[in-house]
Every structure is written in structure tokens, then in C-alpha cells.
PDB file of C-alpha atoms in Angstrom:
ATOM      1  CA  UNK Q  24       4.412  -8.387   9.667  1.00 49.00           C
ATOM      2  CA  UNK Q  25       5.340  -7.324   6.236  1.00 64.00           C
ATOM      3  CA  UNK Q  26       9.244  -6.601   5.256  1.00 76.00           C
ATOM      4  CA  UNK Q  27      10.135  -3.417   4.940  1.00 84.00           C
ATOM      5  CA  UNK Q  28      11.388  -2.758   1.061  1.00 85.00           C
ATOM      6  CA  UNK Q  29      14.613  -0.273   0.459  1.00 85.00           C
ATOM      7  CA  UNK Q  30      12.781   2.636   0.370  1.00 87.00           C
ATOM      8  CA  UNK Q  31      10.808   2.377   3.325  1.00 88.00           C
ATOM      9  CA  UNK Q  32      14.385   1.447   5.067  1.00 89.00           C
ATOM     10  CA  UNK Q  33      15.920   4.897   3.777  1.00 90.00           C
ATOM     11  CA  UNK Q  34      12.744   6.950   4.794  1.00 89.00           C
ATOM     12  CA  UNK Q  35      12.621   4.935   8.332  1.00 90.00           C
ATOM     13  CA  UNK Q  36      16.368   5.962   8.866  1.00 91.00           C
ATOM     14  CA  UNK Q  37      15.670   9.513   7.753  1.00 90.00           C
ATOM     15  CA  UNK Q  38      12.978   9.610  10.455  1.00 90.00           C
ATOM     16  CA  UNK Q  39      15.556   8.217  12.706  1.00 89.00           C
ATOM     17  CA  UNK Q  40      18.349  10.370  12.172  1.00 88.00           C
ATOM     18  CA  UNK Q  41      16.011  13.421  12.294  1.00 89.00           C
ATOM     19  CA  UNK Q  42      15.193  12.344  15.804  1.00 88.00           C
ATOM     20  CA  UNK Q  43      11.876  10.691  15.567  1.00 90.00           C
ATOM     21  CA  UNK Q  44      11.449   7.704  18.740  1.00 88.00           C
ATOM     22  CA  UNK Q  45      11.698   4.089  17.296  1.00 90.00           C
ATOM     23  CA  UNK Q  46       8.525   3.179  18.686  1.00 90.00           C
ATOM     24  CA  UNK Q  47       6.931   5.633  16.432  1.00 90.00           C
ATOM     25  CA  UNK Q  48       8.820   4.578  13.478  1.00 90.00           C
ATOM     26  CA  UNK Q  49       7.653   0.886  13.841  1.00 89.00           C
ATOM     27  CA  UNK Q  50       3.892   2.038  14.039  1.00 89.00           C
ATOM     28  CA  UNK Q  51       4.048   4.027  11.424  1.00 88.00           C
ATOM     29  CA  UNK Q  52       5.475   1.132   9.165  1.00 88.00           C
ATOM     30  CA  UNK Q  53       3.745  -1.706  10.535  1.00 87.00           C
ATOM     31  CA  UNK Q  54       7.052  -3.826  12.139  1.00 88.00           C
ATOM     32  CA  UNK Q  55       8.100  -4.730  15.187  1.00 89.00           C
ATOM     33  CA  UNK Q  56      10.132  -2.355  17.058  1.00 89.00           C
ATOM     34  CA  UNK Q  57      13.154  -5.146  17.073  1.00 90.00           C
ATOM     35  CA  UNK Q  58      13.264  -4.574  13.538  1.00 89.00           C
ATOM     36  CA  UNK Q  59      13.529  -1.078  13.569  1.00 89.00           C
ATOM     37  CA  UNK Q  60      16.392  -1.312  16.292  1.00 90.00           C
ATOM     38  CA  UNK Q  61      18.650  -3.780  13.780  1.00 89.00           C
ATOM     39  CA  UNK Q  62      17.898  -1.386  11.307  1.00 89.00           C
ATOM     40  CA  UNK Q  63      19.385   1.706  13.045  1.00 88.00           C
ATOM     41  CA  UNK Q  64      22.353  -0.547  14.579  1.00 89.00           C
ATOM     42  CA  UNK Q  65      22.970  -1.906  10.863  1.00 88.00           C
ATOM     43  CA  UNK Q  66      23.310   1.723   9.828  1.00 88.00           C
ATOM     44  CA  UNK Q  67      24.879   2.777  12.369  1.00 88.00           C
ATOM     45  CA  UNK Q  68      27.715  -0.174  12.201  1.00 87.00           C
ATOM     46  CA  UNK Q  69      27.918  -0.412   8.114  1.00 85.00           C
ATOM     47  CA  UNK Q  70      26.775   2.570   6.671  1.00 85.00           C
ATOM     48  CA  UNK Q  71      23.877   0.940   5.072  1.00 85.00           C
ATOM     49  CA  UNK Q  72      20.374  -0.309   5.440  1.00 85.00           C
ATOM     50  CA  UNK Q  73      20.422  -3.172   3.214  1.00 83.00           C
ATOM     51  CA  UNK Q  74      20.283  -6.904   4.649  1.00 77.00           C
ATOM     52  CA  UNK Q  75      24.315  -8.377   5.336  1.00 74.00           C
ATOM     53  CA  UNK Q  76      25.598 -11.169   3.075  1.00 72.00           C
ATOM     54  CA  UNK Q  77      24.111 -14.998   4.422  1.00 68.00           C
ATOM     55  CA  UNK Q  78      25.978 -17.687   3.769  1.00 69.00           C
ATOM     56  CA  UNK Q  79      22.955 -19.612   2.417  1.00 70.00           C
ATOM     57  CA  UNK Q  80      21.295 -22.989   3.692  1.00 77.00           C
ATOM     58  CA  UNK Q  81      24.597 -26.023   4.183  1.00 82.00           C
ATOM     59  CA  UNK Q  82      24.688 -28.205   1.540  1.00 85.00           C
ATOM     60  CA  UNK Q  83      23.170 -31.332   2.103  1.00 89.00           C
ATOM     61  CA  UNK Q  84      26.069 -33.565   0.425  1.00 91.00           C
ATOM     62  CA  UNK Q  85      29.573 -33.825   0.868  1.00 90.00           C
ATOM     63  CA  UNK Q  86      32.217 -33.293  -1.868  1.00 90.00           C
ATOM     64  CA  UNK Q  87      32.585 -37.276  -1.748  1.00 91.00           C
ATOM     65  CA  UNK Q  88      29.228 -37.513  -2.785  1.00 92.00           C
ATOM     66  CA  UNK Q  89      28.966 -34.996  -5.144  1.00 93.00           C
ATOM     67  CA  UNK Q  90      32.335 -37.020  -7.231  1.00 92.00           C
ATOM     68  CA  UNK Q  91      30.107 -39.990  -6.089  1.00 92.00           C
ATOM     69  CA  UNK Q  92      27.110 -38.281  -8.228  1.00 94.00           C
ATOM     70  CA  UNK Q  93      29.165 -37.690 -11.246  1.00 93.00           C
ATOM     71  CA  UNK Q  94      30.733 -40.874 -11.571  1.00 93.00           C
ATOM     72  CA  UNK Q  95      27.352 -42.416 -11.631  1.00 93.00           C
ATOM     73  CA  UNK Q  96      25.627 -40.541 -14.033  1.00 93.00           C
ATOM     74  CA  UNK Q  97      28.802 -40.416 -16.351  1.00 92.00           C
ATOM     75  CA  UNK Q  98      28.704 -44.620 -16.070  1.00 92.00           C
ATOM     76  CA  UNK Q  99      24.871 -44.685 -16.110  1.00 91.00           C
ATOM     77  CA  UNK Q 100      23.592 -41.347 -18.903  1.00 90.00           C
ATOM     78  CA  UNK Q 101      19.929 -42.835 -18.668  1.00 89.00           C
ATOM     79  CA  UNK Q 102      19.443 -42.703 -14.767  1.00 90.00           C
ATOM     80  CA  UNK Q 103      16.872 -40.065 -13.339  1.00 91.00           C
ATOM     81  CA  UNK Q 104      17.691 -37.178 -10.825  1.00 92.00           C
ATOM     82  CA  UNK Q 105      15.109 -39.079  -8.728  1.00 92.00           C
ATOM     83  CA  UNK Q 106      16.845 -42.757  -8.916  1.00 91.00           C
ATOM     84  CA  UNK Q 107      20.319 -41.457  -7.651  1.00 92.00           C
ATOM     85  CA  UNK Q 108      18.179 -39.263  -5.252  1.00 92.00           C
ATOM     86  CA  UNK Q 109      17.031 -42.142  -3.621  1.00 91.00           C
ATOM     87  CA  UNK Q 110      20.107 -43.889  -3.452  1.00 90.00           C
ATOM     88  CA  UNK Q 111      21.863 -41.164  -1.626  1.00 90.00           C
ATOM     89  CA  UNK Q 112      22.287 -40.676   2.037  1.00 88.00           C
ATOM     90  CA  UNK Q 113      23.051 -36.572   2.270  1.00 87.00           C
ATOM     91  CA  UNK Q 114      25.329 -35.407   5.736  1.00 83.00           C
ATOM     92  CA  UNK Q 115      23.475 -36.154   9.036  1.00 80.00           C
ATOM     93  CA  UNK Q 116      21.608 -38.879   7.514  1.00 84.00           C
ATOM     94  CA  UNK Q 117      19.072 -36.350   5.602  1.00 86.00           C
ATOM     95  CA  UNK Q 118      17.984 -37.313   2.539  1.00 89.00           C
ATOM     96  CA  UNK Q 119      18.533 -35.703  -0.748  1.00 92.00           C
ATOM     97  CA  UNK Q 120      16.256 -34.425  -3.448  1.00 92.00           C
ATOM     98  CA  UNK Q 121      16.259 -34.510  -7.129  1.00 92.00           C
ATOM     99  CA  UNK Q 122      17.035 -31.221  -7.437  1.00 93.00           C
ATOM    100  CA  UNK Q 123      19.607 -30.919  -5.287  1.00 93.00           C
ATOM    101  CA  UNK Q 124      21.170 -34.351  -8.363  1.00 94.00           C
ATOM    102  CA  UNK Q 125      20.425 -31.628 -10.726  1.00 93.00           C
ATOM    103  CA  UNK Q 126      22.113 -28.348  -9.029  1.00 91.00           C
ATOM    104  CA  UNK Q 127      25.155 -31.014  -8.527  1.00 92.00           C
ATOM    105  CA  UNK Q 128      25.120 -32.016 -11.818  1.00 93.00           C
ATOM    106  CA  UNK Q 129      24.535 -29.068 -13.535  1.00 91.00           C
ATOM    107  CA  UNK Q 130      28.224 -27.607 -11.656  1.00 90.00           C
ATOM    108  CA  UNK Q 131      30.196 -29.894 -13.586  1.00 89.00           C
ATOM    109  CA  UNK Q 132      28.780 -29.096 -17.062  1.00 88.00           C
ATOM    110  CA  UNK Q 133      26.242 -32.074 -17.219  1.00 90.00           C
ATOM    111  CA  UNK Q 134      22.938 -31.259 -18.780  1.00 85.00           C
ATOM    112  CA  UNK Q 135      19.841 -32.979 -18.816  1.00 86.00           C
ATOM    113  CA  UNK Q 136      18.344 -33.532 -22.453  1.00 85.00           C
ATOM    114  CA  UNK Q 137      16.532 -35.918 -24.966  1.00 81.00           C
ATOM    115  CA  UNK Q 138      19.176 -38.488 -26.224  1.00 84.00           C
ATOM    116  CA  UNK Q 139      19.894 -38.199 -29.854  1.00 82.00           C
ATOM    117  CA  UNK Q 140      18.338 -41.470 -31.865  1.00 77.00           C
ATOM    118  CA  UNK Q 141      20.972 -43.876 -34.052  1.00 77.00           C
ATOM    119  CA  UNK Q 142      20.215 -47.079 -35.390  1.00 77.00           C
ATOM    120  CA  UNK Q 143      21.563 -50.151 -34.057  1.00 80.00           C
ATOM    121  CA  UNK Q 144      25.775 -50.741 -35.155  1.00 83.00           C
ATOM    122  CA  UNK Q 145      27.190 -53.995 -35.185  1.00 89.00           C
ATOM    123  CA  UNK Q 146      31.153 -53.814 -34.616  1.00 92.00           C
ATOM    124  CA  UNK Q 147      31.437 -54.310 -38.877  1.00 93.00           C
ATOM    125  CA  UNK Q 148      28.703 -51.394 -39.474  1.00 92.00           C
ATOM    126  CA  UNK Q 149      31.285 -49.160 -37.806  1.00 92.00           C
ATOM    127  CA  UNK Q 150      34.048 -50.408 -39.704  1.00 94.00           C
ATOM    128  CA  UNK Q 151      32.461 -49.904 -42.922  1.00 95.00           C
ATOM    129  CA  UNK Q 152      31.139 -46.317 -42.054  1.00 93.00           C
ATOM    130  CA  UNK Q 153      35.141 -45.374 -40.764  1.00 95.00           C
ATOM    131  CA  UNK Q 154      36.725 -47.181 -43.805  1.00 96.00           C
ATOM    132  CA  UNK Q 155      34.152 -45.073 -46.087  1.00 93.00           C
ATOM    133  CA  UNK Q 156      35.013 -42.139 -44.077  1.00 94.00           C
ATOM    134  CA  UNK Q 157      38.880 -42.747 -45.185  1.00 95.00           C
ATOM    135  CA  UNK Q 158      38.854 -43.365 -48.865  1.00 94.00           C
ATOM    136  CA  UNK Q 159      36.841 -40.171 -49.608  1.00 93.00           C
ATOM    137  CA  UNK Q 160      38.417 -37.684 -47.326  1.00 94.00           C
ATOM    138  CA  UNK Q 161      40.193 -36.216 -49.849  1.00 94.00           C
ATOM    139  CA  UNK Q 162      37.505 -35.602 -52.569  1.00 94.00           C
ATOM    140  CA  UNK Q 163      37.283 -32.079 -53.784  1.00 93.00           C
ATOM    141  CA  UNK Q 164      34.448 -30.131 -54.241  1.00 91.00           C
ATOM    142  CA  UNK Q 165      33.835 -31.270 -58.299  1.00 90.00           C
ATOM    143  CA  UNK Q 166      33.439 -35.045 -57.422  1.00 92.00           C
ATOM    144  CA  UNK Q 167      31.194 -34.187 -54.262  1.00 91.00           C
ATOM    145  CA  UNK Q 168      28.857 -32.318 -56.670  1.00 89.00           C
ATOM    146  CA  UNK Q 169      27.806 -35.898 -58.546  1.00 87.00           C
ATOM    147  CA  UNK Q 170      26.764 -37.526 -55.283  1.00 90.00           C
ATOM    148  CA  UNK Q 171      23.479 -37.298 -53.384  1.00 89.00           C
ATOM    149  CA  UNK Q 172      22.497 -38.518 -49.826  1.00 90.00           C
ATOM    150  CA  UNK Q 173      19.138 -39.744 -49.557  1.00 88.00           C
ATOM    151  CA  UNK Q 174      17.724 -41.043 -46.231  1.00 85.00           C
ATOM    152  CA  UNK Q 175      14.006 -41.569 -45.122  1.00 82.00           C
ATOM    153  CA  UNK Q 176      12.446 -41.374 -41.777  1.00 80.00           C
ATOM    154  CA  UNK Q 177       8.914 -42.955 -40.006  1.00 75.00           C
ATOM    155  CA  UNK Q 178       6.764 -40.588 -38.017  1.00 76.00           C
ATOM    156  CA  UNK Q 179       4.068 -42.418 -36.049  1.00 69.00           C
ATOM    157  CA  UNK Q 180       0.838 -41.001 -35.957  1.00 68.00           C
ATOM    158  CA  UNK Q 181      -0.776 -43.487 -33.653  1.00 56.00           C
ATOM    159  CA  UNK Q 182       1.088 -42.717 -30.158  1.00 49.00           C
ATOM    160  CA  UNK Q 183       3.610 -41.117 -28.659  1.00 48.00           C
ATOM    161  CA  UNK Q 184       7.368 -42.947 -29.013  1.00 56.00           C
ATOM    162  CA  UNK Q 185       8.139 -41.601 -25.683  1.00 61.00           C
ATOM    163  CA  UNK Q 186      10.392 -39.509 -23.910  1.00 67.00           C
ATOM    164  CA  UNK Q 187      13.724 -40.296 -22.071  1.00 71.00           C
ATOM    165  CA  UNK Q 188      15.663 -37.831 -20.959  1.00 76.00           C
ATOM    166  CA  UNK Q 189      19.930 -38.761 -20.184  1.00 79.00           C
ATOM    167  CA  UNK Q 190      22.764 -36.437 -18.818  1.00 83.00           C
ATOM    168  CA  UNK Q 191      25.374 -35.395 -21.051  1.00 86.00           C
ATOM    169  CA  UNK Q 192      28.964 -33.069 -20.781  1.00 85.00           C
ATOM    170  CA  UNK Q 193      28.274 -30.330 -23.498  1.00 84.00           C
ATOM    171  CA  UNK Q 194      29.542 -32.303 -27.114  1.00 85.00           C
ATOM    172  CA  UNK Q 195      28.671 -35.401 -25.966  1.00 86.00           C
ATOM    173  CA  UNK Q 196      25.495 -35.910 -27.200  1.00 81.00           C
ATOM    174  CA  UNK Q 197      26.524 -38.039 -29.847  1.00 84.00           C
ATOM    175  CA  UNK Q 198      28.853 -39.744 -27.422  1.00 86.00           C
ATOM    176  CA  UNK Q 199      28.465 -43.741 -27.803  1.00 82.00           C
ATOM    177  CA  UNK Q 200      26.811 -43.887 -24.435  1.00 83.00           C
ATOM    178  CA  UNK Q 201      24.778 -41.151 -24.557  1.00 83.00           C
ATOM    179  CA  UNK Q 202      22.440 -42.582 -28.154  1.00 82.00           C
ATOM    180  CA  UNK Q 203      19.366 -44.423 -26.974  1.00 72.00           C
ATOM    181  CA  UNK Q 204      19.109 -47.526 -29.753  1.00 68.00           C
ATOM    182  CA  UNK Q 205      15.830 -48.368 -31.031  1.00 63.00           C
ATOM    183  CA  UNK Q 206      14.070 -50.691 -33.732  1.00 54.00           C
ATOM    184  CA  UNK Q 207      11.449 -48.312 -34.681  1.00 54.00           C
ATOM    185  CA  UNK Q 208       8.380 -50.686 -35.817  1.00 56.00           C
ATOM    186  CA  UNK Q 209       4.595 -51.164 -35.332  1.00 53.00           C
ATOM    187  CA  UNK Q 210       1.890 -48.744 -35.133  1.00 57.00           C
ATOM    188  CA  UNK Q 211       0.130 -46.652 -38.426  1.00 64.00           C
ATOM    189  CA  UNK Q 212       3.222 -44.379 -39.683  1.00 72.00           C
ATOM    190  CA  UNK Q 213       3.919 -42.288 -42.416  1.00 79.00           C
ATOM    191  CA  UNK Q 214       7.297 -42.402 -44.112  1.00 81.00           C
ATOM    192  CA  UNK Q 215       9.122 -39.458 -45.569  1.00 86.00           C
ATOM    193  CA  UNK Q 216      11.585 -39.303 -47.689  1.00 87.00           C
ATOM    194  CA  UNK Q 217      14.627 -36.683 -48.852  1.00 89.00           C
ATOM    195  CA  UNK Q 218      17.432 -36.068 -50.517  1.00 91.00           C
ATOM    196  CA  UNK Q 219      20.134 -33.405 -50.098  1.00 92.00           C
ATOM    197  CA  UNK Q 220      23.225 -32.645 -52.856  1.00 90.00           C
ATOM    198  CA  UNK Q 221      26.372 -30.067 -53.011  1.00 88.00           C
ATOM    199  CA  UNK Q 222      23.925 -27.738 -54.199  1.00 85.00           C
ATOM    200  CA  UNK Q 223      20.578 -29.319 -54.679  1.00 86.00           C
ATOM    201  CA  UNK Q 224      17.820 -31.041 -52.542  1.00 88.00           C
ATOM    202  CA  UNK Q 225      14.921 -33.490 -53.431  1.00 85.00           C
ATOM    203  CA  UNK Q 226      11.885 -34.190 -51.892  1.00 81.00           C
ATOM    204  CA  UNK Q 227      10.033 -34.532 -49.266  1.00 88.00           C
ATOM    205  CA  UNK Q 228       8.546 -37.533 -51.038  1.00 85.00           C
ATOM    206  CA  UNK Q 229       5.233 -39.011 -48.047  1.00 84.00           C
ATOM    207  CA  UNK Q 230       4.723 -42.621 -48.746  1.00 76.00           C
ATOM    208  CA  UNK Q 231       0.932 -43.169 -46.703  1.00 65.00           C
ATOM    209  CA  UNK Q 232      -0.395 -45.699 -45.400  1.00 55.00           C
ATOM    210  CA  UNK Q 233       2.515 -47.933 -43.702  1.00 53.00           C
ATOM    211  CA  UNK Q 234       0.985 -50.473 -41.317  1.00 51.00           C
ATOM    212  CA  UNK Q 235       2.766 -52.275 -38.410  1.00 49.00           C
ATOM    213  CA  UNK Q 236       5.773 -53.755 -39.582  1.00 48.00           C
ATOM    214  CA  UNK Q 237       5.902 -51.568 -43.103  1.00 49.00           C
ATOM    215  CA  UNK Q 238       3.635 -55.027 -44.555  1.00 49.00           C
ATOM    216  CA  UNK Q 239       1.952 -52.411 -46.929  1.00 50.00           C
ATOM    217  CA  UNK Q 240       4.900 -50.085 -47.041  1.00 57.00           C
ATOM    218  CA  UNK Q 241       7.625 -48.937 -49.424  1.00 66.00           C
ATOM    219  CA  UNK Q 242       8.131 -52.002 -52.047  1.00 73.00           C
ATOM    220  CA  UNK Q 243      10.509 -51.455 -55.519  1.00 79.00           C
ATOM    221  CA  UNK Q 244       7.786 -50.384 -57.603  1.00 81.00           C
ATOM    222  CA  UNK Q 245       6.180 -47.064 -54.855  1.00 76.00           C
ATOM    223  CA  UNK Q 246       9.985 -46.536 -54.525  1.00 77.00           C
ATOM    224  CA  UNK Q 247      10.723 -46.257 -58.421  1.00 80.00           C
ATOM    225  CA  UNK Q 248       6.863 -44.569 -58.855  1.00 79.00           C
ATOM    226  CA  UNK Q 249       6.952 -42.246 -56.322  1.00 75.00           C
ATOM    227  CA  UNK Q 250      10.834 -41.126 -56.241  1.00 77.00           C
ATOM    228  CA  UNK Q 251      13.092 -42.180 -59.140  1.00 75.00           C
TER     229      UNK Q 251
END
């Protein structure tokens, strides 16, 4: 039988209250005369006709598990919903869904995104960067103006890189754990190139034509050619 929306709840306890039978009531709105009887009690009891507060379905893991989720995703950023879903045993033995890894995640501030890319750091790359970092933190703004970053990137055009998804706390996403490192190679690509000053930018410069492995790819003369 269909369920009766607010209106029809006011009009059916108008009906009631102005002495019409509860038999005639559910006829004339299609329900089953138990329904009309919990809606005149209801009314009667609370002064309303709209549905009490539920409690909502139990949740199927205990506050154990739920630290238990956490701790793994915060150890492990790349796992899937679905991986720790399988792994976990919810109260009475019931297995857990996916979803219900997301919902738990999602309470403590963990969101599920595409990892941010970085090349691969040895210990003395990061050195370097965090030394370099130092000795021009205190530049001003007139010696910034004579430098330019330049930096190039590869786009494949032959397939799809793929797409992994991780589960960060909001500003983490650049966290050490949380970058996916990759050796980008292989596959027709086209490079671009940019470059970006205190107050000027350069580019795009589209170098064409870069096989696997960059073999016919940016060499010192396209770079001095086609940029400098």
C-alpha cells in the first residue's frame, strides 16, 4: 500500500477529529486501517502526525574496529575500501562492505583521492632540495625577479597511465606516504615545456614526436632550436 505523505496525514486527522470512522478514512486513502489507528494514537500521544525519531540500522563494526580501520589505511594510503572490507569480520560475524570502510573513514577526516605524482628522491636529492631551500630563504623580491623556473612534462597519447586512488587526512596529500613514485617511460608522448618568472611566463613550447624511451626526443640542439 502506498505511504501516506504529510498532507494526506493532516487531512486524514482532520477527517478524524471531525468524527469520520477509521475504516472510512483508510478506504478513502488506500492504507490499512492499522495505519490509520497509529496515526490517530501518534497524534493523540505527541501532538503530531509525522513519523518518531529511529535510531537507524546498528552499526556493523565495533569502535575497535573502526581504530582498527584507521590505523590500516593511515600505515597502508594505497589499500582499497574493498581489500580492508574483506579482511574485516563486522559484530556477529557479518561481514562488512566497502562502503561501510568509506562511511568509517570518511568520520575521521580521511578522503579518498588520486595521489599526487613526484619523481623518485634518493636520501641526497632531499638534502640538496632542503639545503637550496635554506640559502635562499631570505632573497627579496629584486633578486627573485632575475630567476626563472622552467620544468617540462610528458603526456601520453597512446594509453591511459592509470588510475589509483589512496586515502589521505585533509593536507596530506603531499605527505611522503601518500605520493605514488613513477618512472614515466614508453609509449608515443608529447612533451611540453614552460617556464614561469616573478612576473613573466614562457611557453608552452610541444616537442612531437617522442618515441618509447624519448630515443627521438629532446636532444641539445631541439632544446636550443625550439626554446632558447
Amino acid at each position: 500500500m502506498p505511504r501516506l505523505t504529510p498532507e494526506q496525514r493532516e487531512r486524514a486527522v482532520g477527517r478524524l477529529s471531525a468524527g469520520d470512522d477509521q475504516e472510512a478514512v483508510a478506504v478513502d486513502f488506500n492504507v490499512h486501517l492499522s495505519t490509520v489507528y497509529r496515526l490517530q494514537q501518534r497524534f493523540v500521544n505527541t501532538g503530531r502526525t509525522a513519523d518518531r525519531q529511529r535510531s537507524g540500522r546498528p552499526r556493523v563494526t565495533t569502535q575497535r574496529q573502526d581504530r582498527k580501520i584507521l590505523r590500516h589505511h593511515l600505515r597502508n594510503r594505497f589499500h582499497t575500501a574493498n581489500e580492508t572490507a574483506r579482511n574485516t569480520v563486522g559484530n556477529h560475524q557479518r561481514p562488512i562492505s566497502g562502503q561501510t570502510v568509506r562511511r568509517r573513514l570518511a568520520e575521521r577526516d580521511l578522503q579518498n583521492c588520486r595521489p599526487a605524482r613526484g619523481s623518485v628522491l634518493t636520501q641526497r636529492h632531499r638534502m640538496a632540495r632542503q639545503q637550496w631551500a635554506q640559502d635562499h630563504i631570505n632573497w627579496n623580491w629584486r633578486q627573485w625577479r632575475n630567476i626563472l623556473f622552467t620544468d617540462e612534462s610528458r603526456y601520453c597519447i597512446s594509453h591511459v597511465d592509470g588510475r589509483v586512488r589512496m586515502w589521505p587526512r585533509r593536507g596530506e596529500r603531499y605527505a611522503g606516504d601518500c605520493v605514488m613514485e613513477h618512472n614515466a617511460q614508453g609509449g608515443p608522448n608529447v612533451m611540453v615545456w614552460g617556464g614561469i618568472g616573478l612576473n613573466q611566463s614562457l611557453g608552452p613550447v610541444f616537442f612531437n614526436n617522442l618515441g618509447p624511451g624519448w630515443g627521438n626526443g629532446i636532444t641539445a640542439e631541439r632544446y636550443i632550436d625550439q626554446i632558447l
